[in-house]
């Protein structure tokens, strides 16, 4: 299946590994982007920018650190333009250089939906999936096997139908459980997931349609599919709804949260 993996890498993903990647400068950029992480001036060359008061106001040889506020755009530029594997390396470098946990530091510096999105990017994929599933996931996926239980496929189809179609208030945990714990072969036997790209396009659309945004659905689908097939989902989204995914994100979200989502989604098809 090497050809399939290569095709997905070329056609499907919106977030790819950065070429000429070096985690150390990225970790330093993130460190400098955070407010309230002051250091003395002797660390200026490799850790954080230090602003020194005029010598007339301070005792000779002393300096002061003035936090300039969190640089959210710098955080977006680094974390949304690196693959998950590269983000893990950045986190290790951050810990090694500055003695701090990157995810916890991001939590302390950011807030709201933007924090939720950025922190989601820092999870290993399987840990993020487990987090979203909570207690709903009872076993591992059967991806390694091509065997499909027709009875289970039928039951899943009935469960998905009962959970609700195209409407707010669906039993989202039921959808997550089935989609995250079944193989692609199995899912192809389930009628409503016969075209997975259309399915995810639909989930994204209804996450933003109408009053209010279902941010959990929006974040989960964009983060989890960005390194798999989000480009293909975007194409189906445009065909199905006559507008691009990015245009709907621009209409429905704002601020750094919007900018980070758009960076993950990439250019329009």
PDB file of C-alpha atoms in Angstrom, residues 53-253:
ATOM      1  CA  UNK A  53      16.470  50.136  31.608  1.00  0.00           C
ATOM      2  CA  UNK A  54      18.835  53.123  31.207  1.00  0.00           C
ATOM      3  CA  UNK A  55      21.835  52.836  33.488  1.00  0.00           C
ATOM      4  CA  UNK A  56      20.810  56.027  35.290  1.00  0.00           C
ATOM      5  CA  UNK A  57      17.781  54.261  36.725  1.00  0.00           C
ATOM      6  CA  UNK A  58      19.391  50.987  37.716  1.00  0.00           C
ATOM      7  CA  UNK A  59      22.404  49.846  39.651  1.00  0.00           C
ATOM      8  CA  UNK A  60      25.266  49.071  37.295  1.00  0.00           C
ATOM      9  CA  UNK A  61      25.315  45.474  36.071  1.00  0.00           C
ATOM     10  CA  UNK A  62      21.604  44.776  36.633  1.00  0.00           C
ATOM     11  CA  UNK A  63      18.880  44.389  34.020  1.00  0.00           C
ATOM     12  CA  UNK A  64      15.118  44.063  33.952  1.00  0.00           C
ATOM     13  CA  UNK A  65      12.896  41.895  31.755  1.00  0.00           C
ATOM     14  CA  UNK A  66       9.814  43.585  30.341  1.00  0.00           C
ATOM     15  CA  UNK A  67       7.222  41.092  29.048  1.00  0.00           C
ATOM     16  CA  UNK A  68       5.896  42.354  25.743  1.00  0.00           C
ATOM     17  CA  UNK A  69       2.837  40.089  25.701  1.00  0.00           C
ATOM     18  CA  UNK A  70       2.212  36.818  23.946  1.00  0.00           C
ATOM     19  CA  UNK A  71       2.966  36.803  20.232  1.00  0.00           C
ATOM     20  CA  UNK A  72       0.086  34.605  19.053  1.00  0.00           C
ATOM     21  CA  UNK A  73       0.988  34.869  15.383  1.00  0.00           C
ATOM     22  CA  UNK A  74       4.467  33.479  16.045  1.00  0.00           C
ATOM     23  CA  UNK A  75       2.873  30.501  17.797  1.00  0.00           C
ATOM     24  CA  UNK A  76       0.530  29.968  14.842  1.00  0.00           C
ATOM     25  CA  UNK A  77       3.376  30.245  12.328  1.00  0.00           C
ATOM     26  CA  UNK A  78       5.375  27.530  14.063  1.00  0.00           C
ATOM     27  CA  UNK A  79       2.822  24.997  15.285  1.00  0.00           C
ATOM     28  CA  UNK A  80       0.398  24.989  12.337  1.00  0.00           C
ATOM     29  CA  UNK A  81       3.239  24.645   9.829  1.00  0.00           C
ATOM     30  CA  UNK A  82       4.889  21.611  11.382  1.00  0.00           C
ATOM     31  CA  UNK A  83       3.777  18.001  11.354  1.00  0.00           C
ATOM     32  CA  UNK A  84       2.738  16.342  14.578  1.00  0.00           C
ATOM     33  CA  UNK A  85       6.011  14.424  14.718  1.00  0.00           C
ATOM     34  CA  UNK A  86       7.928  17.684  14.381  1.00  0.00           C
ATOM     35  CA  UNK A  87       5.825  19.318  17.111  1.00  0.00           C
ATOM     36  CA  UNK A  88       6.846  16.503  19.447  1.00  0.00           C
ATOM     37  CA  UNK A  89      10.504  17.231  18.699  1.00  0.00           C
ATOM     38  CA  UNK A  90       9.933  20.928  19.343  1.00  0.00           C
ATOM     39  CA  UNK A  91       8.392  20.084  22.714  1.00  0.00           C
ATOM     40  CA  UNK A  92      11.453  17.997  23.649  1.00  0.00           C
ATOM     41  CA  UNK A  93      13.785  20.811  22.608  1.00  0.00           C
ATOM     42  CA  UNK A  94      11.714  23.338  24.569  1.00  0.00           C
ATOM     43  CA  UNK A  95      12.031  21.207  27.691  1.00  0.00           C
ATOM     44  CA  UNK A  96      15.755  20.684  27.176  1.00  0.00           C
ATOM     45  CA  UNK A  97      16.521  24.346  26.539  1.00  0.00           C
ATOM     46  CA  UNK A  98      14.224  26.049  29.018  1.00  0.00           C
ATOM     47  CA  UNK A  99      13.220  23.388  31.542  1.00  0.00           C
ATOM     48  CA  UNK A 100       9.513  23.873  30.888  1.00  0.00           C
ATOM     49  CA  UNK A 101       6.766  21.704  29.484  1.00  0.00           C
ATOM     50  CA  UNK A 102       5.654  23.296  26.213  1.00  0.00           C
ATOM     51  CA  UNK A 103       2.017  22.207  26.389  1.00  0.00           C
ATOM     52  CA  UNK A 104       1.629  23.447  29.961  1.00  0.00           C
ATOM     53  CA  UNK A 105       3.316  26.729  29.040  1.00  0.00           C
ATOM     54  CA  UNK A 106       0.928  27.185  26.112  1.00  0.00           C
ATOM     55  CA  UNK A 107      -2.011  26.519  28.431  1.00  0.00           C
ATOM     56  CA  UNK A 108      -0.772  29.187  30.829  1.00  0.00           C
ATOM     57  CA  UNK A 109      -0.270  31.765  28.073  1.00  0.00           C
ATOM     58  CA  UNK A 110      -3.322  31.222  25.877  1.00  0.00           C
ATOM     59  CA  UNK A 111      -7.041  31.086  26.530  1.00  0.00           C
ATOM     60  CA  UNK A 112     -10.407  30.189  25.082  1.00  0.00           C
ATOM     61  CA  UNK A 113     -10.940  28.447  21.769  1.00  0.00           C
ATOM     62  CA  UNK A 114      -7.502  29.421  20.531  1.00  0.00           C
ATOM     63  CA  UNK A 115      -5.894  27.632  23.486  1.00  0.00           C
ATOM     64  CA  UNK A 116      -8.091  24.587  22.864  1.00  0.00           C
ATOM     65  CA  UNK A 117      -6.992  24.397  19.235  1.00  0.00           C
ATOM     66  CA  UNK A 118      -3.267  24.925  19.867  1.00  0.00           C
ATOM     67  CA  UNK A 119      -3.182  22.415  22.721  1.00  0.00           C
ATOM     68  CA  UNK A 120      -4.974  19.869  20.493  1.00  0.00           C
ATOM     69  CA  UNK A 121      -2.109  20.184  18.018  1.00  0.00           C
ATOM     70  CA  UNK A 122       0.378  19.153  20.702  1.00  0.00           C
ATOM     71  CA  UNK A 123      -1.204  15.786  21.445  1.00  0.00           C
ATOM     72  CA  UNK A 124       0.134  12.674  19.806  1.00  0.00           C
ATOM     73  CA  UNK A 125      -2.631  11.570  17.402  1.00  0.00           C
ATOM     74  CA  UNK A 126      -3.550   8.459  19.363  1.00  0.00           C
ATOM     75  CA  UNK A 127      -3.624  10.385  22.637  1.00  0.00           C
ATOM     76  CA  UNK A 128      -5.824  13.060  21.108  1.00  0.00           C
ATOM     77  CA  UNK A 129      -8.178  10.395  19.818  1.00  0.00           C
ATOM     78  CA  UNK A 130      -8.285   8.759  23.242  1.00  0.00           C
ATOM     79  CA  UNK A 131      -8.941  12.088  24.901  1.00  0.00           C
ATOM     80  CA  UNK A 132     -11.883  12.773  22.608  1.00  0.00           C
ATOM     81  CA  UNK A 133     -13.287   9.328  23.056  1.00  0.00           C
ATOM     82  CA  UNK A 134     -12.986   9.338  26.859  1.00  0.00           C
ATOM     83  CA  UNK A 135     -14.639   6.203  28.121  1.00  0.00           C
ATOM     84  CA  UNK A 136     -16.390   5.525  24.825  1.00  0.00           C
ATOM     85  CA  UNK A 137     -13.443   3.702  23.271  1.00  0.00           C
ATOM     86  CA  UNK A 138     -13.447   0.136  24.561  1.00  0.00           C
ATOM     87  CA  UNK A 139     -10.835  -1.432  22.311  1.00  0.00           C
ATOM     88  CA  UNK A 140      -8.199  -0.812  19.647  1.00  0.00           C
ATOM     89  CA  UNK A 141      -9.016  -0.262  15.986  1.00  0.00           C
ATOM     90  CA  UNK A 142      -8.998  -3.284  13.689  1.00  0.00           C
ATOM     91  CA  UNK A 143      -7.003  -1.541  10.945  1.00  0.00           C
ATOM     92  CA  UNK A 144      -4.507  -4.388  10.751  1.00  0.00           C
ATOM     93  CA  UNK A 145      -7.205  -6.777   9.582  1.00  0.00           C
ATOM     94  CA  UNK A 146      -9.277  -6.763   6.420  1.00  0.00           C
ATOM     95  CA  UNK A 147     -11.936  -8.897   8.092  1.00  0.00           C
ATOM     96  CA  UNK A 148     -15.320  -7.211   8.411  1.00  0.00           C
ATOM     97  CA  UNK A 149     -18.129  -8.463  10.608  1.00  0.00           C
ATOM     98  CA  UNK A 150     -21.312  -7.836   8.548  1.00  0.00           C
ATOM     99  CA  UNK A 151     -23.451  -7.930  11.664  1.00  0.00           C
ATOM    100  CA  UNK A 152     -21.331  -5.283  13.380  1.00  0.00           C
ATOM    101  CA  UNK A 153     -21.376  -3.141  10.228  1.00  0.00           C
ATOM    102  CA  UNK A 154     -25.169  -3.335  10.140  1.00  0.00           C
ATOM    103  CA  UNK A 155     -25.391  -2.475  13.824  1.00  0.00           C
ATOM    104  CA  UNK A 156     -23.063   0.492  13.335  1.00  0.00           C
ATOM    105  CA  UNK A 157     -25.174   1.741  10.438  1.00  0.00           C
ATOM    106  CA  UNK A 158     -28.282   1.527  12.603  1.00  0.00           C
ATOM    107  CA  UNK A 159     -26.517   3.241  15.498  1.00  0.00           C
ATOM    108  CA  UNK A 160     -25.297   6.078  13.288  1.00  0.00           C
ATOM    109  CA  UNK A 161     -28.771   6.548  11.833  1.00  0.00           C
ATOM    110  CA  UNK A 162     -30.286   6.598  15.303  1.00  0.00           C
ATOM    111  CA  UNK A 163     -27.655   9.057  16.480  1.00  0.00           C
ATOM    112  CA  UNK A 164     -28.982  11.568  13.984  1.00  0.00           C
ATOM    113  CA  UNK A 165     -28.248  12.814  10.487  1.00  0.00           C
ATOM    114  CA  UNK A 166     -27.411  16.391   9.487  1.00  0.00           C
ATOM    115  CA  UNK A 167     -28.931  17.906  12.582  1.00  0.00           C
ATOM    116  CA  UNK A 168     -27.716  19.729  15.638  1.00  0.00           C
ATOM    117  CA  UNK A 169     -27.923  17.720  18.807  1.00  0.00           C
ATOM    118  CA  UNK A 170     -26.663  14.482  17.310  1.00  0.00           C
ATOM    119  CA  UNK A 171     -25.125  11.871  19.575  1.00  0.00           C
ATOM    120  CA  UNK A 172     -21.610  12.940  18.655  1.00  0.00           C
ATOM    121  CA  UNK A 173     -19.907  10.470  20.979  1.00  0.00           C
ATOM    122  CA  UNK A 174     -21.542   7.640  19.052  1.00  0.00           C
ATOM    123  CA  UNK A 175     -20.143   9.026  15.787  1.00  0.00           C
ATOM    124  CA  UNK A 176     -16.681   9.451  17.283  1.00  0.00           C
ATOM    125  CA  UNK A 177     -16.665   5.961  18.783  1.00  0.00           C
ATOM    126  CA  UNK A 178     -17.555   4.219  15.536  1.00  0.00           C
ATOM    127  CA  UNK A 179     -15.337   6.329  13.282  1.00  0.00           C
ATOM    128  CA  UNK A 180     -12.308   6.103  15.555  1.00  0.00           C
ATOM    129  CA  UNK A 181     -12.527   2.408  16.512  1.00  0.00           C
ATOM    130  CA  UNK A 182     -13.372   0.796  13.176  1.00  0.00           C
ATOM    131  CA  UNK A 183     -11.122   0.118  10.209  1.00  0.00           C
ATOM    132  CA  UNK A 184     -11.549   1.861   6.861  1.00  0.00           C
ATOM    133  CA  UNK A 185     -12.649  -1.472   5.375  1.00  0.00           C
ATOM    134  CA  UNK A 186     -15.330  -1.794   8.010  1.00  0.00           C
ATOM    135  CA  UNK A 187     -16.493   1.789   7.603  1.00  0.00           C
ATOM    136  CA  UNK A 188     -16.945   1.277   3.871  1.00  0.00           C
ATOM    137  CA  UNK A 189     -19.622  -1.279   4.741  1.00  0.00           C
ATOM    138  CA  UNK A 190     -21.551   1.339   6.685  1.00  0.00           C
ATOM    139  CA  UNK A 191     -23.842   3.228   4.348  1.00  0.00           C
ATOM    140  CA  UNK A 192     -23.526   6.719   5.773  1.00  0.00           C
ATOM    141  CA  UNK A 193     -19.712   6.522   5.733  1.00  0.00           C
ATOM    142  CA  UNK A 194     -19.332   5.082   2.246  1.00  0.00           C
ATOM    143  CA  UNK A 195     -17.735   8.380   1.231  1.00  0.00           C
ATOM    144  CA  UNK A 196     -15.725   9.450   4.255  1.00  0.00           C
ATOM    145  CA  UNK A 197     -14.646  12.756   2.707  1.00  0.00           C
ATOM    146  CA  UNK A 198     -18.269  13.777   2.178  1.00  0.00           C
ATOM    147  CA  UNK A 199     -19.055  12.690   5.708  1.00  0.00           C
ATOM    148  CA  UNK A 200     -16.358  14.866   7.252  1.00  0.00           C
ATOM    149  CA  UNK A 201     -17.316  17.763   4.965  1.00  0.00           C
ATOM    150  CA  UNK A 202     -20.849  17.457   6.294  1.00  0.00           C
ATOM    151  CA  UNK A 203     -19.662  17.395   9.907  1.00  0.00           C
ATOM    152  CA  UNK A 204     -17.609  20.552   9.350  1.00  0.00           C
ATOM    153  CA  UNK A 205     -20.482  22.325   7.620  1.00  0.00           C
ATOM    154  CA  UNK A 206     -23.007  21.615  10.343  1.00  0.00           C
ATOM    155  CA  UNK A 207     -20.461  22.548  13.005  1.00  0.00           C
ATOM    156  CA  UNK A 208     -20.680  26.109  11.693  1.00  0.00           C
ATOM    157  CA  UNK A 209     -24.160  26.351  10.175  1.00  0.00           C
ATOM    158  CA  UNK A 210     -26.792  28.245  12.100  1.00  0.00           C
ATOM    159  CA  UNK A 211     -26.543  30.027  15.418  1.00  0.00           C
ATOM    160  CA  UNK A 212     -23.362  29.309  17.328  1.00  0.00           C
ATOM    161  CA  UNK A 213     -20.358  27.214  16.416  1.00  0.00           C
ATOM    162  CA  UNK A 214     -19.746  23.666  17.578  1.00  0.00           C
ATOM    163  CA  UNK A 215     -16.087  24.362  18.227  1.00  0.00           C
ATOM    164  CA  UNK A 216     -15.274  20.914  19.535  1.00  0.00           C
ATOM    165  CA  UNK A 217     -16.425  19.332  16.276  1.00  0.00           C
ATOM    166  CA  UNK A 218     -14.646  21.984  14.214  1.00  0.00           C
ATOM    167  CA  UNK A 219     -11.332  21.641  16.053  1.00  0.00           C
ATOM    168  CA  UNK A 220     -11.414  17.852  16.232  1.00  0.00           C
ATOM    169  CA  UNK A 221     -12.103  17.309  12.538  1.00  0.00           C
ATOM    170  CA  UNK A 222      -9.586  19.874  11.291  1.00  0.00           C
ATOM    171  CA  UNK A 223      -6.792  18.776  13.639  1.00  0.00           C
ATOM    172  CA  UNK A 224      -7.327  15.042  13.129  1.00  0.00           C
ATOM    173  CA  UNK A 225      -7.676  15.198   9.324  1.00  0.00           C
ATOM    174  CA  UNK A 226      -5.047  17.859   8.547  1.00  0.00           C
ATOM    175  CA  UNK A 227      -2.303  15.243   8.119  1.00  0.00           C
ATOM    176  CA  UNK A 228      -4.558  12.690   6.426  1.00  0.00           C
ATOM    177  CA  UNK A 229      -7.070  13.952   3.875  1.00  0.00           C
ATOM    178  CA  UNK A 230      -8.269  17.473   4.677  1.00  0.00           C
ATOM    179  CA  UNK A 231      -7.545  18.691   1.142  1.00  0.00           C
ATOM    180  CA  UNK A 232      -9.892  16.035  -0.213  1.00  0.00           C
ATOM    181  CA  UNK A 233     -12.516  16.938   2.374  1.00  0.00           C
ATOM    182  CA  UNK A 234     -12.237  20.583   1.290  1.00  0.00           C
ATOM    183  CA  UNK A 235     -12.991  19.639  -2.315  1.00  0.00           C
ATOM    184  CA  UNK A 236     -16.109  17.742  -1.272  1.00  0.00           C
ATOM    185  CA  UNK A 237     -17.124  20.630   0.980  1.00  0.00           C
ATOM    186  CA  UNK A 238     -17.074  23.055  -1.945  1.00  0.00           C
ATOM    187  CA  UNK A 239     -19.000  20.691  -4.217  1.00  0.00           C
ATOM    188  CA  UNK A 240     -21.638  19.990  -1.589  1.00  0.00           C
ATOM    189  CA  UNK A 241     -22.234  23.495  -0.258  1.00  0.00           C
ATOM    190  CA  UNK A 242     -21.106  25.892  -2.980  1.00  0.00           C
ATOM    191  CA  UNK A 243     -18.596  27.639  -0.735  1.00  0.00           C
ATOM    192  CA  UNK A 244     -15.129  26.901   0.530  1.00  0.00           C
ATOM    193  CA  UNK A 245     -14.349  25.639   3.997  1.00  0.00           C
ATOM    194  CA  UNK A 246     -12.022  28.580   4.598  1.00  0.00           C
ATOM    195  CA  UNK A 247     -14.716  31.113   3.643  1.00  0.00           C
ATOM    196  CA  UNK A 248     -17.112  29.603   6.156  1.00  0.00           C
ATOM    197  CA  UNK A 249     -14.418  29.615   8.843  1.00  0.00           C
ATOM    198  CA  UNK A 250     -13.814  33.308   8.118  1.00  0.00           C
ATOM    199  CA  UNK A 251     -17.519  34.030   8.509  1.00  0.00           C
ATOM    200  CA  UNK A 252     -17.998  32.005  11.659  1.00  0.00           C
ATOM    201  CA  UNK A 253     -14.831  32.513  13.737  1.00  0.00           C
TER     202      UNK A 253
END
